[in-house]
Coordinates of C-alpha atoms in Angstrom, one line a residue:
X8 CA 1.7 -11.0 -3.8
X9 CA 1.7 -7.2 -2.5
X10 CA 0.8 -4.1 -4.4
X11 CA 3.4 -2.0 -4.8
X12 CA 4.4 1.6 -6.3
X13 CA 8.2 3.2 -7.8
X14 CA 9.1 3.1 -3.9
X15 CA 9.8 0.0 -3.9
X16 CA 12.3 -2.5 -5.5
X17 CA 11.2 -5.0 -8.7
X18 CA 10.4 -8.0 -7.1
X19 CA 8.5 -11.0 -8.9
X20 CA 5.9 -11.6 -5.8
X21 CA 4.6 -7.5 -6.2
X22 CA 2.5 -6.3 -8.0
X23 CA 3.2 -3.0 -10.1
X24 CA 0.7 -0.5 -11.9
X25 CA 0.8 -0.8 -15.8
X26 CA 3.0 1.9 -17.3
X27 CA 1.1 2.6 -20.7
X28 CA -2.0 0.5 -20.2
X29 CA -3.1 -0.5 -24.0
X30 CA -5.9 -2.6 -23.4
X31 CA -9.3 -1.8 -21.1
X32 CA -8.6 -4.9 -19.1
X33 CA -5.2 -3.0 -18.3
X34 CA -6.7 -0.1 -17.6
X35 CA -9.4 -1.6 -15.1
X36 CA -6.4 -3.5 -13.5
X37 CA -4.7 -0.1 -12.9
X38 CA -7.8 1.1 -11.1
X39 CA -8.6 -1.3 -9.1
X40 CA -4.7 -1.2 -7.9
X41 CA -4.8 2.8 -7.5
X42 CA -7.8 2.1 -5.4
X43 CA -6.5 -0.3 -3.1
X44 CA -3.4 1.2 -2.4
X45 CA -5.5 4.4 -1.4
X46 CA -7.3 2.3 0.7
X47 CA -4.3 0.6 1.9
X48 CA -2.5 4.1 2.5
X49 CA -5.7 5.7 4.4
X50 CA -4.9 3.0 7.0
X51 CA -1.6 3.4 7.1
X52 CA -2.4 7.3 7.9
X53 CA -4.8 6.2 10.2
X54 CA -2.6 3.7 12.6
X55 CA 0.6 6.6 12.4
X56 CA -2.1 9.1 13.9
X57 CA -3.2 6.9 16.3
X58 CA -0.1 5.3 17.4
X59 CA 2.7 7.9 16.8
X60 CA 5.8 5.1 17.6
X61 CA 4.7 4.0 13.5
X62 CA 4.9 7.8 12.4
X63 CA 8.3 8.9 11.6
X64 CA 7.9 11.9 14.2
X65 CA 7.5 9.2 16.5
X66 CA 10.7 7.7 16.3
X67 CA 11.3 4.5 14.4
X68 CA 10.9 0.4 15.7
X69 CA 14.4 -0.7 16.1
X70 CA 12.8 -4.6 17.0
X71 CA 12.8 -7.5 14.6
X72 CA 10.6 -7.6 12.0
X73 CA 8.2 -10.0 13.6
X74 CA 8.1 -8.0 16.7
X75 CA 7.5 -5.1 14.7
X76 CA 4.7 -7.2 12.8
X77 CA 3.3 -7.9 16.3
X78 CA 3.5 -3.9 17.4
X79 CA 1.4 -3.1 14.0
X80 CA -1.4 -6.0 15.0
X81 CA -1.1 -4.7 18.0
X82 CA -2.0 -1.0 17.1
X83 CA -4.5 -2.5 14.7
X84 CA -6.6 -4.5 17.1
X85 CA -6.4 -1.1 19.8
X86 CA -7.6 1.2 16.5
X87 CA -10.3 -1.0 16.0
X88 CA -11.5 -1.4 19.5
X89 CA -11.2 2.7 19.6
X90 CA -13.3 2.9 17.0
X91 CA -15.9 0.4 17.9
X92 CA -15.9 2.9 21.4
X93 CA -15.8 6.0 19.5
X94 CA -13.1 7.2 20.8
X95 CA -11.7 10.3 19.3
X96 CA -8.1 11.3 17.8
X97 CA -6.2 13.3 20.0
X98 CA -6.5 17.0 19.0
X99 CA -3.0 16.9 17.6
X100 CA -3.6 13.8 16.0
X101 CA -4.2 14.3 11.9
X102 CA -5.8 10.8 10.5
X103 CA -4.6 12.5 6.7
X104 CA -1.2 12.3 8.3
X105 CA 1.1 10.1 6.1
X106 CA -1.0 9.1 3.3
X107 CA 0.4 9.2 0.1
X108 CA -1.8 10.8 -3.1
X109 CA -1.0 9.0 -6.2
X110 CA 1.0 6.1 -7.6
X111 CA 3.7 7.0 -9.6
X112 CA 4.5 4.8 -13.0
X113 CA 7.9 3.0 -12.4
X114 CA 10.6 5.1 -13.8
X115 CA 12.0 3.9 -17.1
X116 CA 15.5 2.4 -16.3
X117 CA 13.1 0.1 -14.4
X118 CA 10.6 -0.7 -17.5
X119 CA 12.9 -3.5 -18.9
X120 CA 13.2 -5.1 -15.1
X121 CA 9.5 -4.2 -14.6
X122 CA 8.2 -6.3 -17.8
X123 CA 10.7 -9.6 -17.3
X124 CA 9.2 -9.7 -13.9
X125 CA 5.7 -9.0 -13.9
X126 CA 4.3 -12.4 -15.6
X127 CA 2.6 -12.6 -12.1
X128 CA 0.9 -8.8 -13.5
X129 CA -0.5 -10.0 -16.7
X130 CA -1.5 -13.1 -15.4
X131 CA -3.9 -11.6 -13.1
X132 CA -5.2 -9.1 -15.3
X133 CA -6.0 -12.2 -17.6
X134 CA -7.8 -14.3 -14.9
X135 CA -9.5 -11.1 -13.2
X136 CA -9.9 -7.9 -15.4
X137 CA -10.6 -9.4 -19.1

């Protein structure tokens, strides 16, 4: 399962913030998610200041998706050795670049969609946020 936000299409293997959370273990849930995807997105700004062929100014990866799956491990495993060498960004280079602030509830013409395929949602706030 993947976290997701309103950018990105119902799907029964993501998993989507609550809408109205009603209960505390919905509300922790939603927190947790928030927080990961910030996490997640702080990366994401990171690599696309790093390596500017995954920023959008940079141009886009025209390559299968596993060779663009090997590019990002690629850019991942360099980022990581630059850091363990402390080696700086490039002036230019803005690590905030690309991250995105806050989720956004899917909208409602979504909800119905949303509910009938988020057993997956509930069933992990059940097991991990009662």
């Amino acid at each position: 399962m993947a976290i997701r936000d309103s950018g990105y299409p119902n799907l029964s293997w993501l998993l989507t913030p609550v809408r109205n959370p009603r209960t505390r273990a919905e509300e922790r849930y939603n927190d947790a998610h928030g927080r990961t995807r910030r996490v997640i997105e702080r990366t994401f700004g990171l690599l696309k200041a790093r390596f500017r062929c995954l920023h959008m100014t940079g141009g886009s990866l025209f390559y299968s998706l596993k060779k663009v799956c090997d590019i990002i491990i690629a850019c991942s495993m360099l980022h990581n050795l630059a850091l363990r060498r402390q080696v700086p960004f490039l002036q230019e280079d803005d690590p905030d670049d690309g991250v995105v602030a806050a989720v956004e509830p899917v909208d409602s013409d979504e909800e119905e969609a949303e509910e009938e395929e988020n057993d997956n949602r509930e069933s992990a706030i059940q097991q991990y946020f009662q």
